Amino acid sequence: MNSSTQDKDDARPMTFIPGIPLWAQILAGLVLGAIAGALLGDNASLLKPLGDIFISAIKMLIVPLVFSTLVVGITGMGDPQKMGRIGLRTIALYLFTTAFAIAIGLLASTIFQPGVGLDLPFESSVEAKEAPSMVEILVGLVPQNPIDALAEGNILQIIVFAIGLAISLTLIGERGAPLTRVFESFAEAMYKLTEIVMAFAPFGVFGLIANVAGQYGLDVLIPLAKVIGVAYLACVVHVLVVYTGLIALLGRLNPIRYFRGSIDALVVAYSSASSSGTLPVSLRCAQDNYGVSRGVAGFVLPVGATINMDGTALYQGVVALFVAQFVGIDLSWADYGMIILTGTLASIGTAGVPGAGLVMLSIVLTQVGLPLEAVGVVAGIDRILDMARTSVNVAGDLMVTILVAKSEGELDEDVYNRRIKR
């Protein structure tokens, strides 16, 4: 059993209302927020500051938590070769599930035809973007100034710098031990700060959902209810079929425990629509609920929050075919292949922040000759779609973390299978 998890087995996460599980409090905040938003309408925007404060607090954690966790995780492995092996497995699993996700999105739109018979005017201010070349992506990974990368919150560059620093600390042995202990202490402080912030999650979720529910009335939702339904259905199918299938077949683990352990992270992901913003919660779930070692969780989850965008890829598949049906353009098999390829690459380059997927969608539409102006049709409901696809992203991050930890012997199955204490 890994010691970091064992030490926390008997500790209950801090909650605002003692005795009530955190996930139940968050879920109550979500339901009550939806009711309040529906009743208040436009006035629900008065509750938005509650959500904004919570999101700001979560974002405050991201950079120091990712940096310290990565350094501690890699130095804890003590073996650069092991880190390389884990990295390859992580990226391979993320790419594999992303391709599945976009294919499921295309299949769902093919079956249910959400764009057929829809008659809506559309306009868009979104400009076409060109996908960056592989050379540009690789060059952009290395920060010219790591302090700038930290200040700007460039997660990919932060990851690269943290990996380089951690490997260097490992290679210099005892001379790097004092600084390693500093990072370990800093990481512990960040874990505790995360726990404090999460205690107020029910209020933040309440404010976020109330604002969303008040902003989107039936006038916007009814004409596009079908595409929303298809996207949500595809997201559920992807999680239930692909994720639980991999947990059961590759990991030989109980999928029900996987779902139980992810509730906190999924609710925060759904309400915040931010993969990176949910990262602090995902780290806690992976270690406390699943028994994943700190080293694996600290490496796989930050990478996943940056490059694993299964929900975004699935969304692009659903919406691209929806647009084709809406404007009456028949796509060829080559177009389907281009959507899968472009969607997979575009999803990797999508930052884990709200709304970025809408811009990346313009790349996919441009590649297969679909009118970019049609983005305006889904722009109004993008937040609702973003909430679902972010939940899929986070569920995928946790699934891959579990499988990688299991393959490396870094998963405490006693913790994974025990009754979760909240």
Short mmCIF file of C-alpha atoms in Angstrom, two decimals:
data_model
loop_
_atom_site.label_atom_id
_atom_site.label_comp_id
_atom_site.label_asym_id
_atom_site.label_seq_id
_atom_site.Cartn_x
_atom_site.Cartn_y
_atom_site.Cartn_z
CA MET A 1 0.00 0.00 0.00
CA ASN A 2 1.44 3.40 -0.90
CA SER A 3 2.06 5.45 2.21
CA SER A 4 0.57 8.74 0.99
CA THR A 5 -2.77 7.07 0.47
CA GLN A 6 -2.60 4.99 3.62
CA ASP A 7 -2.06 8.08 5.73
CA LYS A 8 -5.29 9.53 4.38
CA ASP A 9 -7.48 6.45 4.65
CA ASP A 10 -9.09 7.51 7.91
CA ALA A 11 -9.34 11.23 7.12
CA ARG A 12 -12.62 12.63 5.92
CA PRO A 13 -12.41 15.56 3.49
CA MET A 14 -13.33 18.91 4.99
CA THR A 15 -16.98 19.82 4.34
CA PHE A 16 -19.00 22.94 5.07
CA ILE A 17 -21.79 20.88 6.65
CA PRO A 18 -20.24 18.10 8.79
CA GLY A 19 -21.86 14.69 8.52
CA ILE A 20 -23.16 15.13 4.96
CA PRO A 21 -20.95 13.70 2.18
CA LEU A 22 -19.27 16.33 0.02
CA TRP A 23 -20.66 14.84 -3.20
CA ALA A 24 -24.20 15.08 -1.76
CA GLN A 25 -23.67 18.72 -0.84
CA ILE A 26 -22.34 19.51 -4.32
CA LEU A 27 -25.21 17.67 -5.98
CA ALA A 28 -27.69 19.54 -3.80
CA GLY A 29 -26.06 22.81 -4.84
CA LEU A 30 -26.43 21.82 -8.50
CA VAL A 31 -30.14 20.90 -8.17
CA LEU A 32 -31.03 23.93 -6.06
CA GLY A 33 -29.09 26.17 -8.46
CA ALA A 34 -31.06 24.85 -11.43
CA ILE A 35 -34.34 25.49 -9.60
CA ALA A 36 -33.27 28.98 -8.50
CA GLY A 37 -32.14 29.85 -12.02
CA ALA A 38 -35.43 28.70 -13.55
CA LEU A 39 -37.41 30.75 -11.03
CA LEU A 40 -35.29 33.90 -11.17
CA GLY A 41 -34.66 34.01 -14.92
CA ASP A 42 -32.37 36.88 -15.88
CA ASN A 43 -32.13 37.90 -12.22
CA ALA A 44 -30.19 34.69 -11.57
CA SER A 45 -27.13 36.60 -12.76
CA LEU A 46 -27.08 38.11 -9.26
CA LEU A 47 -25.93 34.68 -8.03
CA LYS A 48 -23.13 34.45 -10.58
CA PRO A 49 -20.48 36.01 -8.27
CA LEU A 50 -20.73 32.91 -6.06
CA GLY A 51 -19.65 30.80 -9.00
CA ASP A 52 -17.05 33.30 -10.17
CA ILE A 53 -15.36 33.31 -6.75
CA PHE A 54 -15.30 29.51 -6.68
CA ILE A 55 -13.84 29.28 -10.20
CA SER A 56 -11.21 31.90 -9.34
CA ALA A 57 -10.26 29.92 -6.24
CA ILE A 58 -9.98 26.71 -8.28
CA LYS A 59 -7.86 28.47 -10.93
CA MET A 60 -5.66 29.85 -8.17
CA LEU A 61 -4.72 26.25 -7.33
CA ILE A 62 -3.94 25.00 -10.84
CA VAL A 63 -0.43 26.28 -11.58
CA PRO A 64 1.20 25.70 -8.16
CA LEU A 65 -0.58 22.36 -7.77
CA VAL A 66 0.38 21.05 -11.23
CA PHE A 67 3.98 22.18 -10.86
CA SER A 68 4.57 20.87 -7.34
CA THR A 69 2.65 17.63 -7.94
CA LEU A 70 4.58 16.83 -11.11
CA VAL A 71 7.96 17.47 -9.48
CA VAL A 72 7.08 15.40 -6.41
CA GLY A 73 5.52 12.64 -8.51
CA ILE A 74 8.50 12.21 -10.83
CA THR A 75 11.13 12.49 -8.13
CA GLY A 76 9.11 9.96 -6.16
CA MET A 77 9.41 7.48 -9.02
CA GLY A 78 13.17 7.76 -8.86
CA ASP A 79 13.51 6.23 -12.33
CA PRO A 80 13.41 8.34 -15.53
CA GLN A 81 12.81 5.17 -17.58
CA LYS A 82 9.69 4.42 -15.56
CA MET A 83 8.46 7.96 -16.17
CA GLY A 84 9.00 7.50 -19.91
CA ARG A 85 7.10 4.21 -19.87
CA ILE A 86 4.20 5.77 -18.00
CA GLY A 87 4.20 8.72 -20.40
CA LEU A 88 3.93 6.48 -23.46
CA ARG A 89 1.08 4.45 -21.95
CA THR A 90 -0.74 7.60 -20.93
CA ILE A 91 -0.58 9.24 -24.36
CA ALA A 92 -1.46 5.99 -26.16
CA LEU A 93 -4.59 5.51 -24.03
CA TYR A 94 -5.66 9.14 -24.47
CA LEU A 95 -5.32 8.97 -28.28
CA PHE A 96 -7.12 5.61 -28.40
CA THR A 97 -10.15 6.84 -26.46
CA THR A 98 -10.25 10.15 -28.34
CA ALA A 99 -10.61 8.36 -31.69
CA PHE A 100 -13.43 6.27 -30.21
CA ALA A 101 -15.13 9.38 -28.86
CA ILE A 102 -15.34 11.22 -32.16
CA ALA A 103 -16.52 8.05 -33.93
CA ILE A 104 -19.32 7.67 -31.35
CA GLY A 105 -20.28 11.30 -31.93
CA LEU A 106 -20.49 10.77 -35.69
CA LEU A 107 -22.50 7.56 -35.22
CA ALA A 108 -24.97 9.25 -32.87
CA SER A 109 -25.60 12.10 -35.32
CA THR A 110 -25.94 9.62 -38.20
CA ILE A 111 -28.60 7.64 -36.32
CA PHE A 112 -30.64 10.47 -34.84
CA GLN A 113 -30.20 13.13 -37.60
CA PRO A 114 -30.40 16.19 -35.29
CA GLY A 115 -29.90 18.70 -38.12
CA VAL A 116 -32.54 17.38 -40.50
CA GLY A 117 -35.58 19.66 -40.91
CA LEU A 118 -34.15 22.45 -38.75
CA ASP A 119 -34.87 25.95 -40.02
CA LEU A 120 -32.91 28.58 -38.14
CA PRO A 121 -31.08 31.71 -39.29
CA PHE A 122 -27.42 31.63 -38.47
CA GLU A 123 -24.56 34.04 -38.28
CA SER A 124 -21.19 33.81 -36.64
CA SER A 125 -18.33 36.04 -35.69
CA VAL A 126 -15.97 33.08 -35.29
CA GLU A 127 -13.09 33.30 -37.74
CA ALA A 128 -11.52 30.26 -39.33
CA LYS A 129 -8.40 29.04 -37.61
CA GLU A 130 -5.59 27.02 -39.06
CA ALA A 131 -4.44 24.01 -37.12
CA PRO A 132 -0.86 24.51 -35.91
CA SER A 133 1.77 22.35 -37.59
CA MET A 134 3.51 19.59 -35.66
CA VAL A 135 6.71 21.66 -35.70
CA GLU A 136 4.91 24.64 -34.17
CA ILE A 137 3.39 22.41 -31.50
CA LEU A 138 6.77 20.90 -30.58
CA VAL A 139 8.54 24.28 -30.51
CA GLY A 140 5.75 25.71 -28.37
CA LEU A 141 6.21 23.02 -25.74
CA VAL A 142 9.53 24.42 -24.52
CA PRO A 143 9.20 27.65 -22.52
CA GLN A 144 11.70 30.39 -23.31
CA ASN A 145 11.07 31.72 -19.83
CA PRO A 146 9.56 29.28 -17.31
CA ILE A 147 8.52 32.16 -15.05
CA ASP A 148 6.43 33.57 -17.90
CA ALA A 149 4.91 30.12 -18.47
CA LEU A 150 3.96 29.92 -14.79
CA ALA A 151 2.55 33.45 -14.80
CA GLU A 152 0.53 32.89 -17.97
CA GLY A 153 -0.72 29.46 -16.88
CA ASN A 154 0.63 27.72 -19.98
CA ILE A 155 0.08 24.18 -18.69
CA LEU A 156 1.97 22.36 -21.44
CA GLN A 157 5.08 24.48 -20.93
CA ILE A 158 4.75 24.12 -17.15
CA ILE A 159 4.61 20.34 -17.55
CA VAL A 160 7.75 20.32 -19.70
CA PHE A 161 9.67 22.50 -17.24
CA ALA A 162 8.49 20.50 -14.22
CA ILE A 163 9.48 17.21 -15.89
CA GLY A 164 12.93 18.57 -16.75
CA LEU A 165 13.48 19.91 -13.23
CA ALA A 166 12.26 16.69 -11.59
CA ILE A 167 14.51 14.50 -13.75
CA SER A 168 17.47 16.76 -12.93
CA LEU A 169 16.74 16.53 -9.20
CA THR A 170 16.63 12.74 -9.51
CA LEU A 171 19.91 12.57 -11.42
CA ILE A 172 21.88 14.68 -8.91
CA GLY A 173 20.84 12.37 -6.06
CA GLU A 174 21.41 13.58 -2.51
CA ARG A 175 22.30 17.08 -3.63
CA GLY A 176 18.74 17.49 -4.87
CA ALA A 177 17.13 16.08 -1.71
CA PRO A 178 16.70 19.44 0.12
CA LEU A 179 14.83 21.02 -2.78
CA THR A 180 12.77 17.85 -3.26
CA ARG A 181 11.66 18.07 0.38
CA VAL A 182 10.67 21.71 -0.18
CA PHE A 183 8.45 20.67 -3.10
CA GLU A 184 6.98 17.83 -1.04
CA SER A 185 6.05 20.27 1.72
CA PHE A 186 4.67 22.74 -0.83
CA ALA A 187 2.59 20.00 -2.49
CA GLU A 188 1.13 18.98 0.90
CA ALA A 189 0.14 22.59 1.54
CA MET A 190 -1.54 22.74 -1.87
CA TYR A 191 -3.48 19.54 -1.13
CA LYS A 192 -4.79 21.08 2.08
CA LEU A 193 -5.67 24.34 0.33
CA THR A 194 -7.54 22.31 -2.29
CA GLU A 195 -9.51 20.64 0.49
CA ILE A 196 -10.41 24.03 1.96
CA VAL A 197 -11.57 25.40 -1.41
CA MET A 198 -13.60 22.26 -2.10
CA ALA A 199 -15.49 22.68 1.17
CA PHE A 200 -17.17 25.69 -0.44
CA ALA A 201 -17.87 23.89 -3.74
CA PRO A 202 -21.65 23.51 -3.09
CA PHE A 203 -22.06 27.30 -3.00
CA GLY A 204 -19.92 27.80 -6.10
CA VAL A 205 -21.82 25.13 -8.03
CA PHE A 206 -25.11 26.68 -6.91
CA GLY A 207 -24.11 30.07 -8.34
CA LEU A 208 -22.75 28.63 -11.59
CA ILE A 209 -25.79 26.48 -12.38
CA ALA A 210 -28.28 29.16 -11.34
CA ASN A 211 -26.71 31.56 -13.83
CA VAL A 212 -26.74 28.97 -16.64
CA ALA A 213 -30.35 27.97 -15.95
CA GLY A 214 -31.45 31.60 -15.85
CA GLN A 215 -29.55 32.51 -19.02
CA TYR A 216 -30.92 29.76 -21.28
CA GLY A 217 -34.68 29.88 -21.67
CA LEU A 218 -36.95 27.57 -23.62
CA ASP A 219 -36.82 29.90 -26.63
CA VAL A 220 -33.18 28.92 -27.16
CA LEU A 221 -33.33 25.31 -26.05
CA ILE A 222 -36.44 23.93 -27.77
CA PRO A 223 -35.28 24.29 -31.43
CA LEU A 224 -31.88 22.79 -30.58
CA ALA A 225 -33.07 20.27 -28.00
CA LYS A 226 -32.37 17.39 -30.37
CA VAL A 227 -28.69 18.19 -30.91
CA ILE A 228 -28.29 18.74 -27.15
CA GLY A 229 -29.93 15.37 -26.50
CA VAL A 230 -27.79 13.58 -29.08
CA ALA A 231 -24.58 15.09 -27.68
CA TYR A 232 -25.50 14.15 -24.11
CA LEU A 233 -26.51 10.64 -25.16
CA ALA A 234 -23.22 10.15 -27.01
CA CYS A 235 -21.31 11.35 -23.93
CA VAL A 236 -23.13 8.86 -21.70
CA VAL A 237 -22.56 6.00 -24.17
CA HIS A 238 -18.84 6.81 -24.41
CA VAL A 239 -18.40 6.76 -20.64
CA LEU A 240 -20.52 3.65 -20.08
CA VAL A 241 -19.15 1.61 -22.98
CA VAL A 242 -15.55 2.73 -23.54
CA TYR A 243 -14.45 3.83 -20.07
CA THR A 244 -16.17 1.17 -18.00
CA GLY A 245 -15.24 -1.42 -20.63
CA LEU A 246 -11.56 -0.54 -20.32
CA ILE A 247 -11.77 -0.47 -16.52
CA ALA A 248 -13.32 -3.94 -16.49
CA LEU A 249 -11.34 -5.57 -19.32
CA LEU A 250 -7.88 -4.00 -19.05
CA GLY A 251 -7.90 -3.13 -15.36
CA ARG A 252 -10.06 -6.04 -14.18
CA LEU A 253 -11.61 -3.66 -11.68
CA ASN A 254 -15.16 -2.91 -10.57
CA PRO A 255 -16.60 -0.13 -12.78
CA ILE A 256 -19.11 0.83 -10.09
CA ARG A 257 -16.25 1.83 -7.80
CA TYR A 258 -14.83 3.90 -10.63
CA PHE A 259 -18.08 5.89 -10.83
CA ARG A 260 -18.45 6.26 -7.07
CA GLY A 261 -14.94 7.58 -6.73
CA SER A 262 -15.36 10.17 -9.47
CA ILE A 263 -18.59 11.86 -8.34
CA ASP A 264 -16.96 14.94 -6.78
CA ALA A 265 -14.80 15.59 -9.84
CA LEU A 266 -17.62 15.01 -12.33
CA VAL A 267 -20.01 17.40 -10.59
CA VAL A 268 -17.35 20.13 -10.45
CA ALA A 269 -16.45 19.46 -14.10
CA TYR A 270 -20.09 19.71 -15.17
CA SER A 271 -20.74 22.94 -13.31
CA SER A 272 -17.45 24.67 -14.14
CA ALA A 273 -16.97 23.41 -17.73
CA SER A 274 -13.22 23.45 -17.15
CA SER A 275 -10.96 20.38 -17.26
CA SER A 276 -8.01 22.30 -15.84
CA GLY A 277 -10.22 23.87 -13.18
CA THR A 278 -11.32 20.41 -12.03
CA LEU A 279 -7.73 19.14 -11.77
CA PRO A 280 -7.33 19.76 -8.02
CA VAL A 281 -10.49 17.74 -7.36
CA SER A 282 -9.42 14.97 -9.76
CA LEU A 283 -6.10 14.63 -7.94
CA ARG A 284 -7.87 14.21 -4.62
CA CYS A 285 -10.29 11.65 -6.06
CA ALA A 286 -7.49 9.61 -7.66
CA GLN A 287 -5.46 9.37 -4.46
CA ASP A 288 -8.14 9.23 -1.76
CA ASN A 289 -10.90 7.30 -3.54
CA TYR A 290 -8.96 5.05 -5.91
CA GLY A 291 -5.67 4.50 -4.12
CA VAL A 292 -3.55 5.75 -7.03
CA SER A 293 -0.02 6.61 -5.95
CA ARG A 294 0.86 10.30 -5.77
CA GLY A 295 3.55 9.87 -8.43
CA VAL A 296 1.23 8.42 -11.07
CA ALA A 297 -1.67 10.76 -10.25
CA GLY A 298 0.66 13.75 -10.25
CA PHE A 299 1.93 12.90 -13.72
CA VAL A 300 -1.05 11.42 -15.59
CA LEU A 301 -3.79 13.83 -14.48
CA PRO A 302 -2.05 17.14 -15.37
CA VAL A 303 -1.11 15.69 -18.77
CA GLY A 304 -4.68 14.48 -19.25
CA ALA A 305 -6.19 17.84 -18.29
CA THR A 306 -4.13 19.33 -21.12
CA ILE A 307 -4.25 16.80 -23.98
CA ASN A 308 -7.15 14.45 -23.20
CA MET A 309 -10.26 16.00 -24.70
CA ASP A 310 -12.48 13.02 -25.50
CA GLY A 311 -15.61 15.04 -24.79
CA THR A 312 -14.42 17.82 -27.08
CA ALA A 313 -13.67 15.33 -29.86
CA LEU A 314 -17.08 13.69 -29.42
CA TYR A 315 -18.76 17.11 -29.51
CA GLN A 316 -16.95 17.98 -32.73
CA GLY A 317 -18.19 14.76 -34.33
CA VAL A 318 -21.80 15.39 -33.30
CA VAL A 319 -21.82 19.06 -34.30
CA ALA A 320 -19.93 18.64 -37.61
CA LEU A 321 -22.49 16.12 -38.84
CA PHE A 322 -25.32 18.23 -37.39
CA VAL A 323 -24.10 21.19 -39.43
CA ALA A 324 -23.83 19.06 -42.58
CA GLN A 325 -27.43 17.88 -42.12
CA PHE A 326 -28.63 21.37 -41.25
CA VAL A 327 -27.23 22.95 -44.45
CA GLY A 328 -27.99 19.91 -46.64
CA ILE A 329 -24.44 18.78 -47.50
CA ASP A 330 -23.73 15.08 -47.93
CA LEU A 331 -20.37 14.00 -46.55
CA SER A 332 -18.25 11.26 -48.08
CA TRP A 333 -16.40 8.51 -46.23
CA ALA A 334 -13.23 10.53 -46.83
CA ASP A 335 -14.90 13.47 -45.05
CA TYR A 336 -15.74 11.25 -42.10
CA GLY A 337 -12.12 10.15 -41.94
CA MET A 338 -10.95 13.77 -42.10
CA ILE A 339 -13.32 14.70 -39.26
CA ILE A 340 -11.93 11.88 -37.09
CA LEU A 341 -8.31 12.80 -37.86
CA THR A 342 -8.74 16.56 -37.56
CA GLY A 343 -11.00 16.26 -34.53
CA THR A 344 -8.48 14.06 -32.73
CA LEU A 345 -5.59 16.43 -33.39
CA ALA A 346 -7.69 19.52 -32.65
CA SER A 347 -8.90 18.08 -29.35
CA ILE A 348 -5.31 17.56 -28.20
CA GLY A 349 -4.60 21.21 -28.87
CA THR A 350 -7.72 22.42 -27.08
CA ALA A 351 -6.97 24.11 -23.77
CA GLY A 352 -9.01 22.86 -20.82
CA VAL A 353 -10.95 26.08 -20.40
CA PRO A 354 -14.60 26.93 -21.11
CA GLY A 355 -15.48 27.72 -24.74
CA ALA A 356 -12.20 26.73 -26.39
CA GLY A 357 -13.88 23.80 -28.15
CA LEU A 358 -16.09 26.19 -30.14
CA VAL A 359 -13.05 27.80 -31.75
CA MET A 360 -11.47 24.40 -32.44
CA LEU A 361 -14.73 23.34 -34.08
CA SER A 362 -14.07 25.94 -36.76
CA ILE A 363 -10.94 24.00 -37.75
CA VAL A 364 -12.91 20.79 -38.24
CA LEU A 365 -15.67 22.49 -40.25
CA THR A 366 -13.13 24.23 -42.48
CA GLN A 367 -11.28 20.98 -43.22
CA VAL A 368 -14.40 19.31 -44.68
CA GLY A 369 -15.81 22.38 -46.44
CA LEU A 370 -18.73 23.08 -44.12
CA PRO A 371 -19.86 26.70 -43.66
CA LEU A 372 -18.15 28.31 -40.73
CA GLU A 373 -21.14 30.59 -40.17
CA ALA A 374 -23.07 27.56 -38.88
CA VAL A 375 -20.99 27.74 -35.71
CA GLY A 376 -23.36 30.53 -34.73
CA VAL A 377 -26.19 28.00 -34.47
CA VAL A 378 -24.51 26.12 -31.63
CA ALA A 379 -22.74 29.12 -30.10
CA GLY A 380 -25.83 29.98 -28.07
CA ILE A 381 -25.94 26.54 -26.45
CA ASP A 382 -22.20 25.97 -26.30
CA ARG A 383 -22.06 26.33 -22.53
CA ILE A 384 -24.64 23.55 -22.10
CA LEU A 385 -22.69 21.28 -24.46
CA ASP A 386 -19.39 22.32 -22.85
CA MET A 387 -20.58 21.11 -19.45
CA ALA A 388 -21.23 17.61 -20.78
CA ARG A 389 -18.02 17.29 -22.79
CA THR A 390 -15.92 18.54 -19.88
CA SER A 391 -17.42 15.84 -17.66
CA VAL A 392 -16.37 13.24 -20.25
CA ASN A 393 -12.86 14.71 -20.37
CA VAL A 394 -12.48 14.44 -16.60
CA ALA A 395 -13.97 10.93 -16.49
CA GLY A 396 -11.40 9.92 -19.12
CA ASP A 397 -8.54 11.47 -17.15
CA LEU A 398 -9.48 9.43 -14.09
CA MET A 399 -9.98 6.23 -16.08
CA VAL A 400 -6.54 6.45 -17.71
CA THR A 401 -4.95 7.28 -14.35
CA ILE A 402 -6.45 4.13 -12.82
CA LEU A 403 -5.29 1.90 -15.71
CA VAL A 404 -1.77 3.32 -15.77
CA ALA A 405 -1.47 2.97 -12.00
CA LYS A 406 -2.72 -0.62 -12.19
CA SER A 407 -0.22 -1.50 -14.93
CA GLU A 408 2.64 -0.09 -12.85
CA GLY A 409 1.60 -1.70 -9.56
CA GLU A 410 0.84 1.79 -8.20
CA LEU A 411 -2.85 1.19 -7.44
CA ASP A 412 -3.89 0.24 -3.93
CA GLU A 413 -6.85 -2.05 -4.66
CA ASP A 414 -7.83 -2.16 -1.00
CA VAL A 415 -8.48 1.58 -1.20
CA TYR A 416 -10.14 1.28 -4.62
CA ASN A 417 -12.60 -1.36 -3.37
CA ARG A 418 -13.35 0.03 0.06
CA ARG A 419 -16.44 2.03 0.94
CA ILE A 420 -15.62 5.63 0.07
CA LYS A 421 -15.49 7.98 3.03
CA ARG A 422 -16.58 11.47 2.25
#
